[in-house]
Amino acid sequence: MKKNLLALAVLCAMTSGAAYAQQQDGQWMVRARAVHLDSSNGGAAGAAGVSINDKWIPEVDVSYFFTPNFAAELILTYPQKHDVRLNGGKIGTLKHLPPTLLGQYHFTGMGAFKPYVGAGVNYTRFSSVDIAGGALTVKKNSWGPALQVGFDYALNKNWSLNFDVKKVYIDTTVSGGIGKFKVDPVLVGLGVGYRF
């Protein structure tokens, strides 16, 4: 009797994730994440000692599932303010707004564990540039590719936990002959999702 009950409990635990996976079949998903932005601070400007600070930022994304495997995700935040430094000393600030659109492939058949990969395009708008008292500025627009890997873990029919890593290619040109500055951040995020 005890063996039968134990076998039943194990079977229920093993199939609960699969049940959630089957139930989470809505076409829309909204996620909220806390994301750590780690800039590569590269390019000629980076080599000359120009950098921006790493920071935690809020992020919201909206996904639409065309099929259980294929989805599109729009990633949004509000303009993020960064300190601009030269050889470690602060020389000003700027803001950047980096909406990103990704196409994703979601792997299925793993129960509550739902990994995915994505690729797409990022557009970044730089604004509120105040560097060296206005003596320096940056090119305002940047277009570049974006890559993504992550997973959702279903908690029930609608809610899930999310872990996500993105590499986004963002660059600008600093005036005054300083040259190209490659932000090219790695973004590591933790959050929650709601599918409906």
Coordinates of N, CA and C in Angstrom, one line a residue:
M1 N 0.8 -1.2 0.0 CA 0.0 0.0 0.0 C 0.9 1.3 0.0
K2 N 1.9 1.3 0.9 CA 2.8 2.4 1.0 C 3.5 2.6 -0.3
K3 N 4.0 1.5 -1.0 CA 4.7 1.6 -2.2 C 3.8 2.2 -3.3
N4 N 2.5 1.8 -3.3 CA 1.6 2.3 -4.3 C 1.3 3.8 -4.1
L5 N 1.2 4.2 -2.8 CA 1.0 5.6 -2.6 C 2.3 6.4 -3.0
L6 N 3.5 5.9 -2.7 CA 4.7 6.6 -3.0 C 4.8 6.7 -4.5
A7 N 4.5 5.6 -5.2 CA 4.6 5.6 -6.7 C 3.6 6.7 -7.3
L8 N 2.4 6.8 -6.7 CA 1.4 7.7 -7.1 C 1.9 9.2 -6.9
A9 N 2.5 9.4 -5.7 CA 3.0 10.7 -5.4 C 4.1 11.1 -6.4
V10 N 5.0 10.2 -6.7 CA 6.1 10.5 -7.6 C 5.6 10.8 -9.0
L11 N 4.6 10.0 -9.4 CA 4.0 10.2 -10.7 C 3.3 11.5 -10.8
C12 N 2.6 11.9 -9.7 CA 1.9 13.3 -9.7 C 3.0 14.4 -9.8
A13 N 4.1 14.2 -9.0 CA 5.1 15.3 -9.1 C 5.7 15.4 -10.5
M14 N 5.9 14.2 -11.1 CA 6.6 14.2 -12.4 C 5.7 14.8 -13.5
T15 N 4.4 14.6 -13.4 CA 3.4 15.0 -14.4 C 2.9 16.4 -14.1
S16 N 3.1 17.0 -12.9 CA 2.5 18.3 -12.6 C 3.1 19.3 -13.5
G17 N 4.4 19.3 -13.8 CA 5.1 20.2 -14.7 C 4.5 20.1 -16.1
A18 N 4.3 18.9 -16.5 CA 3.8 18.7 -17.9 C 2.4 19.2 -18.0
A19 N 1.6 19.0 -16.9 CA 0.2 19.6 -16.9 C 0.3 21.1 -17.0
Y20 N 1.1 21.7 -16.2 CA 1.2 23.2 -16.4 C 1.7 23.6 -17.8
A21 N 2.6 22.8 -18.3 CA 3.0 23.2 -19.7 C 1.9 23.1 -20.7
Q22 N 1.0 22.1 -20.5 CA -0.1 22.0 -21.4 C -1.1 23.1 -21.1
Q23 N -1.3 23.5 -19.9 CA -2.2 24.6 -19.6 C -1.8 26.0 -20.0
Q24 N -0.4 26.2 -20.0 CA 0.1 27.5 -20.3 C 0.1 27.6 -21.9
D25 N -1.0 27.8 -22.5 CA -1.1 27.8 -23.9 C -1.7 29.1 -24.4
G26 N -1.7 30.2 -23.6 CA -2.2 31.4 -24.1 C -1.2 32.0 -25.1
Q27 N -1.7 32.9 -26.0 CA -0.8 33.4 -27.0 C 0.0 34.6 -26.5
W28 N -0.4 35.2 -25.4 CA 0.3 36.4 -24.9 C 1.1 36.1 -23.6
M29 N 2.2 36.7 -23.5 CA 2.9 36.6 -22.2 C 3.5 38.0 -21.9
V30 N 3.4 38.4 -20.6 CA 4.0 39.7 -20.2 C 5.0 39.3 -19.0
R31 N 6.2 39.9 -19.1 CA 7.2 39.6 -18.1 C 7.7 40.9 -17.5
A32 N 8.0 40.9 -16.2 CA 8.7 42.0 -15.6 C 10.0 41.4 -15.0
R33 N 11.1 42.1 -15.3 CA 12.4 41.6 -14.9 C 13.3 42.7 -14.2
A34 N 14.1 42.3 -13.3 CA 15.2 43.1 -12.8 C 16.5 42.7 -13.6
V35 N 17.1 43.6 -14.3 CA 18.2 43.3 -15.2 C 19.5 44.0 -14.8
H36 N 20.6 43.2 -14.8 CA 21.9 43.9 -14.6 C 22.5 44.1 -15.9
L37 N 22.8 45.4 -16.2 CA 23.5 45.8 -17.4 C 25.0 45.9 -17.2
D38 N 25.8 45.1 -17.9 CA 27.2 45.1 -17.8 C 27.8 45.6 -19.2
S39 N 28.3 46.8 -19.2 CA 28.8 47.4 -20.5 C 30.2 46.8 -20.8
S40 N 30.5 46.6 -22.1 CA 31.8 46.2 -22.5 C 32.8 47.3 -22.6
N41 N 32.3 48.6 -22.7 CA 33.1 49.8 -22.7 C 34.3 49.6 -23.7
G42 N 33.9 49.2 -25.0 CA 34.9 49.0 -26.0 C 35.0 50.0 -27.0
G43 N 35.7 49.7 -28.1 CA 35.9 50.6 -29.2 C 37.1 51.6 -28.9
A44 N 37.3 52.5 -29.8 CA 38.4 53.4 -29.7 C 38.3 54.3 -28.4
A45 N 37.0 54.7 -28.1 CA 36.8 55.5 -27.0 C 37.0 54.7 -25.7
G46 N 36.6 53.5 -25.7 CA 36.9 52.6 -24.5 C 38.4 52.4 -24.3
A47 N 39.1 52.2 -25.4 CA 40.5 52.1 -25.3 C 41.2 53.4 -24.7
A48 N 40.5 54.5 -25.0 CA 41.1 55.8 -24.5 C 40.7 56.1 -23.1
G49 N 39.9 55.2 -22.5 CA 39.5 55.3 -21.1 C 38.1 55.7 -20.8
V50 N 37.3 55.9 -21.9 CA 35.9 56.2 -21.7 C 35.1 55.0 -21.2
S51 N 34.2 55.2 -20.3 CA 33.3 54.1 -19.8 C 32.0 54.6 -19.3
I52 N 31.1 53.8 -19.1 CA 29.8 54.1 -18.4 C 29.7 53.1 -17.3
N53 N 28.9 53.4 -16.3 CA 28.7 52.5 -15.2 C 27.8 51.4 -15.5
D54 N 28.0 50.2 -14.9 CA 27.1 49.1 -14.9 C 26.0 49.4 -13.9
K55 N 24.8 48.9 -14.1 CA 23.7 49.1 -13.2 C 22.6 48.1 -13.3
W56 N 21.7 48.1 -12.3 CA 20.5 47.3 -12.4 C 19.4 48.2 -13.0
I57 N 18.6 47.7 -13.9 CA 17.5 48.4 -14.5 C 16.2 47.6 -14.5
P58 N 15.1 48.2 -14.5 CA 13.8 47.5 -14.7 C 13.6 47.2 -16.2
E59 N 12.9 46.1 -16.5 CA 12.6 45.8 -17.8 C 11.2 45.1 -17.9
V60 N 10.4 45.5 -18.9 CA 9.1 44.8 -19.2 C 9.2 44.3 -20.6
D61 N 8.6 43.1 -20.8 CA 8.5 42.7 -22.2 C 7.2 42.1 -22.5
V62 N 6.8 42.1 -23.7 CA 5.5 41.5 -24.2 C 5.8 40.6 -25.3
S63 N 5.3 39.3 -25.1 CA 5.6 38.3 -26.2 C 4.3 37.8 -26.7
Y64 N 4.3 37.5 -28.1 CA 3.2 36.9 -28.7 C 3.6 35.6 -29.3
F65 N 2.9 34.5 -29.0 CA 3.2 33.2 -29.5 C 2.4 32.9 -30.8
F66 N 3.1 32.8 -31.9 CA 2.4 32.4 -33.2 C 2.1 30.9 -33.2
T67 N 3.0 30.2 -32.6 CA 2.8 28.7 -32.4 C 3.4 28.4 -31.0
P68 N 3.3 27.1 -30.5 CA 3.9 26.8 -29.2 C 5.4 27.0 -29.2
N69 N 6.0 27.0 -30.4 CA 7.5 27.1 -30.5 C 8.0 28.5 -30.9
F70 N 7.2 29.2 -31.7 CA 7.7 30.5 -32.3 C 7.0 31.7 -31.7
A71 N 7.8 32.7 -31.2 CA 7.2 33.9 -30.6 C 8.0 35.1 -31.0
A72 N 7.4 36.2 -30.8 CA 8.1 37.5 -31.0 C 8.0 38.2 -29.6
E73 N 9.1 38.9 -29.2 CA 9.2 39.5 -27.9 C 9.6 41.0 -28.1
L74 N 8.9 41.9 -27.6 CA 9.3 43.3 -27.5 C 9.7 43.7 -26.1
I75 N 11.0 44.2 -26.0 CA 11.5 44.5 -24.7 C 11.6 46.0 -24.5
L76 N 11.1 46.4 -23.4 CA 11.0 47.9 -23.1 C 11.6 48.3 -21.7
T77 N 12.0 49.5 -21.6 CA 12.3 50.1 -20.3 C 12.1 51.6 -20.5
Y78 N 12.4 52.4 -19.5 CA 12.4 53.8 -19.7 C 13.8 54.3 -19.9
P79 N 14.1 55.6 -20.3 CA 15.5 56.0 -20.5 C 16.3 55.9 -19.3
Q80 N 17.5 55.2 -19.5 CA 18.3 54.9 -18.3 C 19.5 55.9 -18.3
K81 N 19.7 56.4 -17.1 CA 20.8 57.4 -16.9 C 22.1 56.7 -16.5
H82 N 23.2 57.1 -17.2 CA 24.5 56.5 -16.9 C 25.5 57.7 -16.6
D83 N 26.4 57.4 -15.7 CA 27.6 58.3 -15.5 C 28.6 57.9 -16.7
V84 N 29.2 59.0 -17.2 CA 30.2 58.8 -18.2 C 31.5 59.1 -17.5
R85 N 32.5 58.2 -17.6 CA 33.8 58.4 -16.9 C 34.9 58.4 -17.9
L86 N 36.0 59.1 -17.6 CA 37.3 59.0 -18.3 C 38.3 58.6 -17.3
N87 N 38.9 57.4 -17.6 CA 39.9 56.8 -16.7 C 39.5 56.8 -15.2
G88 N 38.2 56.5 -15.0 CA 37.6 56.3 -13.7 C 37.0 57.6 -13.1
G89 N 37.3 58.8 -13.7 CA 36.7 60.0 -13.1 C 35.5 60.4 -13.9
K90 N 34.5 60.8 -13.2 CA 33.2 61.2 -13.9 C 33.4 62.5 -14.6
I91 N 33.0 62.5 -15.9 CA 33.0 63.7 -16.8 C 31.6 64.1 -17.3
G92 N 30.6 63.3 -16.9 CA 29.3 63.7 -17.3 C 28.3 62.6 -17.2
T93 N 27.1 62.8 -17.9 CA 26.0 61.8 -17.9 C 25.4 61.8 -19.2
L94 N 24.6 60.7 -19.5 CA 23.8 60.6 -20.6 C 22.7 59.6 -20.3
K95 N 21.6 59.6 -21.1 CA 20.6 58.6 -21.0 C 20.5 57.8 -22.3
H96 N 20.1 56.5 -22.2 CA 19.8 55.7 -23.4 C 18.5 55.0 -23.2
L97 N 17.8 54.9 -24.3 CA 16.5 54.1 -24.4 C 16.7 53.0 -25.4
P98 N 16.7 51.7 -25.0 CA 17.0 50.7 -25.9 C 16.0 49.6 -26.2
P99 N 14.8 50.0 -26.9 CA 13.8 49.0 -27.2 C 14.4 47.9 -28.1
T100 N 14.0 46.6 -27.9 CA 14.6 45.5 -28.6 C 13.5 44.6 -29.1
L101 N 13.5 44.2 -30.3 CA 12.5 43.2 -30.9 C 13.2 41.9 -31.2
L102 N 12.7 40.8 -30.7 CA 13.4 39.5 -30.9 C 12.4 38.5 -31.4
G103 N 12.9 37.6 -32.3 CA 12.1 36.4 -32.7 C 12.7 35.3 -31.8
Q104 N 11.8 34.4 -31.3 CA 12.3 33.4 -30.4 C 11.8 32.0 -30.8
Y105 N 12.7 31.0 -30.4 CA 12.3 29.6 -30.5 C 12.2 29.0 -29.1
H106 N 11.0 28.5 -28.8 CA 10.7 27.9 -27.5 C 10.7 26.4 -27.6
F107 N 11.6 25.8 -26.8 CA 11.6 24.3 -26.8 C 10.5 23.8 -25.9
T108 N 9.8 22.8 -26.4 CA 8.7 22.2 -25.7 C 8.9 20.8 -25.3
G109 N 8.0 20.2 -24.6 CA 8.1 18.8 -24.1 C 9.0 18.6 -22.9
M110 N 9.3 19.7 -22.1 CA 10.1 19.5 -20.9 C 9.3 19.9 -19.7
G111 N 8.0 19.7 -19.7 CA 7.2 20.0 -18.6 C 7.2 21.5 -18.2
A112 N 7.4 21.8 -16.9 CA 7.4 23.1 -16.5 C 8.6 23.9 -16.9
F113 N 9.7 23.3 -17.3 CA 10.9 23.9 -17.7 C 10.8 24.3 -19.2
K114 N 10.9 25.6 -19.6 CA 10.6 26.0 -20.9 C 11.8 26.9 -21.4
P115 N 12.9 26.3 -21.9 CA 14.0 27.1 -22.4 C 13.7 27.7 -23.8
Y116 N 14.4 28.8 -24.1 CA 14.2 29.4 -25.4 C 15.5 30.1 -25.8
V117 N 15.6 30.4 -27.1 CA 16.7 31.2 -27.7 C 16.0 32.3 -28.6
G118 N 16.7 33.4 -28.7 CA 16.2 34.5 -29.5 C 17.2 35.3 -30.3
A119 N 16.8 35.9 -31.3 CA 17.7 36.8 -32.1 C 16.8 37.9 -32.7
G120 N 17.4 39.1 -32.8 CA 16.6 40.2 -33.3 C 17.4 41.5 -33.4
V121 N 16.7 42.6 -33.3 CA 17.4 43.9 -33.5 C 17.1 44.9 -32.4
N122 N 18.1 45.7 -32.1 CA 18.0 46.7 -31.1 C 18.1 48.1 -31.7
Y123 N 17.3 49.0 -31.2 CA 17.4 50.4 -31.6 C 17.7 51.2 -30.3
T124 N 18.7 51.9 -30.2 CA 19.0 52.7 -29.0 C 19.0 54.2 -29.3
R125 N 18.4 55.0 -28.5 CA 18.3 56.5 -28.7 C 19.1 57.1 -27.4
F126 N 20.1 57.8 -27.7 CA 20.9 58.5 -26.6 C 20.3 59.9 -26.5
S127 N 20.1 60.4 -25.3 CA 19.5 61.7 -25.0 C 20.1 62.3 -23.7
S128 N 19.8 63.5 -23.4 CA 20.2 64.2 -22.2 C 21.7 64.1 -22.0
V129 N 22.5 64.3 -23.1 CA 23.9 64.1 -23.1 C 24.5 65.4 -22.5
D130 N 25.3 65.2 -21.4 CA 26.0 66.3 -20.8 C 27.4 65.8 -20.4
I131 N 28.3 65.9 -21.3 CA 29.7 65.4 -21.1 C 30.7 66.5 -21.2
A132 N 31.6 66.6 -20.3 CA 32.6 67.7 -20.2 C 32.0 69.1 -20.4
G133 N 30.9 69.3 -19.7 CA 30.3 70.6 -19.7 C 29.8 71.0 -21.1
G134 N 29.4 70.0 -21.9 CA 28.9 70.3 -23.3 C 30.0 70.3 -24.3
A135 N 31.2 70.1 -24.0 CA 32.3 70.1 -25.0 C 32.3 68.9 -25.8
L136 N 31.7 67.8 -25.3 CA 31.7 66.6 -26.1 C 30.2 66.1 -26.2
T137 N 29.9 65.4 -27.3 CA 28.6 64.8 -27.5 C 28.7 63.5 -28.1
V138 N 27.6 62.8 -28.3 CA 27.6 61.5 -29.0 C 26.6 61.4 -30.1
K139 N 26.8 60.5 -31.0 CA 25.8 60.2 -32.0 C 24.6 59.7 -31.3
K140 N 23.4 60.2 -31.7 CA 22.2 59.9 -31.0 C 21.5 58.6 -31.2
N141 N 21.7 58.0 -32.4 CA 21.0 56.7 -32.8 C 22.0 55.6 -33.0
S142 N 21.5 54.4 -32.6 CA 22.3 53.2 -32.8 C 21.4 52.0 -33.2
W143 N 21.7 51.3 -34.2 CA 21.0 50.0 -34.6 C 22.0 48.9 -34.5
G144 N 21.6 47.7 -34.0 CA 22.5 46.6 -33.9 C 21.7 45.3 -33.6
P145 N 22.4 44.2 -33.7 CA 21.7 42.9 -33.5 C 21.6 42.6 -32.0
A146 N 20.8 41.7 -31.6 CA 20.6 41.3 -30.2 C 20.4 39.7 -30.2
L147 N 21.1 39.1 -29.2 CA 21.0 37.6 -29.0 C 20.5 37.4 -27.6
Q148 N 19.8 36.2 -27.5 CA 19.1 35.9 -26.2 C 19.1 34.4 -25.9
V149 N 19.2 34.0 -24.7 CA 19.0 32.7 -24.2 C 18.3 32.8 -22.8
G150 N 17.4 31.9 -22.6 CA 16.7 32.0 -21.3 C 15.8 30.8 -21.1
F151 N 15.0 30.9 -19.9 CA 14.0 29.9 -19.7 C 12.9 30.5 -18.8
D152 N 11.7 29.9 -19.0 CA 10.6 30.2 -18.0 C 10.4 28.9 -17.3
Y153 N 10.0 29.0 -16.0 CA 9.6 27.8 -15.2 C 8.2 28.0 -14.7
A154 N 7.3 27.2 -15.3 CA 5.8 27.4 -15.0 C 5.5 27.1 -13.5
L155 N 4.9 28.0 -12.8 CA 4.4 27.8 -11.5 C 3.0 27.2 -11.4
N156 N 2.2 27.7 -12.4 CA 0.8 27.2 -12.5 C 0.3 27.6 -13.9
K157 N -1.0 27.6 -14.2 CA -1.5 27.9 -15.5 C -1.0 29.2 -16.1
N158 N -0.9 30.2 -15.3 CA -0.5 31.5 -15.9 C 0.8 32.0 -15.5
W159 N 1.3 31.8 -14.3 CA 2.5 32.4 -13.7 C 3.7 31.6 -13.9
S160 N 4.8 32.2 -14.2 CA 6.1 31.5 -14.3 C 7.3 32.4 -13.8
L161 N 8.4 31.8 -13.4 CA 9.6 32.5 -13.1 C 10.4 32.5 -14.4
N162 N 11.3 33.6 -14.5 CA 12.1 33.7 -15.7 C 13.5 34.1 -15.4
F163 N 14.4 33.5 -16.2 CA 15.8 33.8 -16.2 C 16.3 34.0 -17.6
D164 N 17.0 35.1 -17.9 CA 17.2 35.6 -19.3 C 18.6 36.2 -19.4
V165 N 19.3 35.9 -20.4 CA 20.6 36.6 -20.7 C 20.6 37.1 -22.2
K166 N 20.9 38.3 -22.3 CA 21.0 38.9 -23.7 C 22.3 39.6 -23.9
K167 N 22.8 39.5 -25.2 CA 23.9 40.3 -25.6 C 23.4 41.3 -26.7
V168 N 23.5 42.6 -26.4 CA 23.0 43.6 -27.3 C 24.1 44.5 -27.8
Y169 N 24.1 44.7 -29.1 CA 25.2 45.4 -29.7 C 24.8 46.9 -29.9
I170 N 25.3 47.8 -29.1 CA 25.0 49.2 -29.1 C 26.3 50.0 -29.2
D171 N 26.4 50.9 -30.2 CA 27.5 51.8 -30.2 C 27.2 53.2 -30.6
T172 N 28.1 54.1 -30.3 CA 27.9 55.5 -30.7 C 29.3 56.0 -31.0
T173 N 29.3 57.3 -31.5 CA 30.6 57.9 -31.7 C 30.7 59.2 -30.8
V174 N 31.8 59.2 -30.1 CA 32.1 60.4 -29.2 C 32.8 61.4 -30.0
S175 N 32.3 62.7 -29.9 CA 32.9 63.8 -30.7 C 34.3 64.1 -30.2
G176 N 34.9 65.1 -30.9 CA 36.2 65.5 -30.5 C 37.3 64.6 -30.9
G177 N 37.1 63.8 -31.9 CA 38.1 62.8 -32.4 C 38.3 61.6 -31.4
I178 N 37.5 61.5 -30.4 CA 37.7 60.3 -29.5 C 37.3 59.0 -30.1
G179 N 36.3 59.0 -31.0 CA 36.0 57.9 -31.8 C 34.8 57.0 -31.3
K180 N 34.7 55.8 -31.8 CA 33.6 54.9 -31.5 C 33.6 54.4 -30.1
F181 N 32.4 54.4 -29.5 CA 32.3 53.8 -28.1 C 31.3 52.7 -28.2
K182 N 31.8 51.4 -27.9 CA 30.9 50.3 -28.0 C 30.4 49.9 -26.6
V183 N 29.1 50.1 -26.4 CA 28.5 49.8 -25.1 C 28.4 48.3 -25.0
D184 N 27.8 47.7 -26.1 CA 27.7 46.2 -26.3 C 27.4 45.5 -25.0
P185 N 26.3 45.8 -24.2 CA 26.2 45.2 -22.9 C 25.7 43.7 -22.9
V186 N 26.1 43.0 -21.8 CA 25.5 41.8 -21.5 C 24.4 42.1 -20.4
L187 N 23.2 41.6 -20.6 CA 22.1 41.9 -19.7 C 21.6 40.6 -19.1
V188 N 21.7 40.5 -17.8 CA 21.3 39.2 -17.1 C 20.1 39.6 -16.3
G189 N 18.9 38.9 -16.5 CA 17.7 39.3 -15.9 C 17.0 38.2 -15.1
L190 N 16.3 38.5 -14.1 CA 15.5 37.6 -13.3 C 14.1 38.3 -13.2
G191 N 13.0 37.5 -13.3 CA 11.7 38.1 -13.3 C 10.6 37.1 -13.2
V192 N 9.4 37.6 -13.4 CA 8.2 36.8 -13.4 C 7.4 37.0 -14.7
G193 N 6.7 36.0 -15.1 CA 5.9 36.2 -16.3 C 4.4 35.7 -16.1
Y194 N 3.6 36.3 -16.9 CA 2.1 36.0 -16.8 C 1.7 35.7 -18.2
R195 N 1.2 34.5 -18.5 CA 0.7 34.1 -19.8 C -0.8 34.0 -19.8
F196 N -1.4 34.5 -20.9 CA -2.9 34.5 -21.0 C -3.3 34.4 -22.5

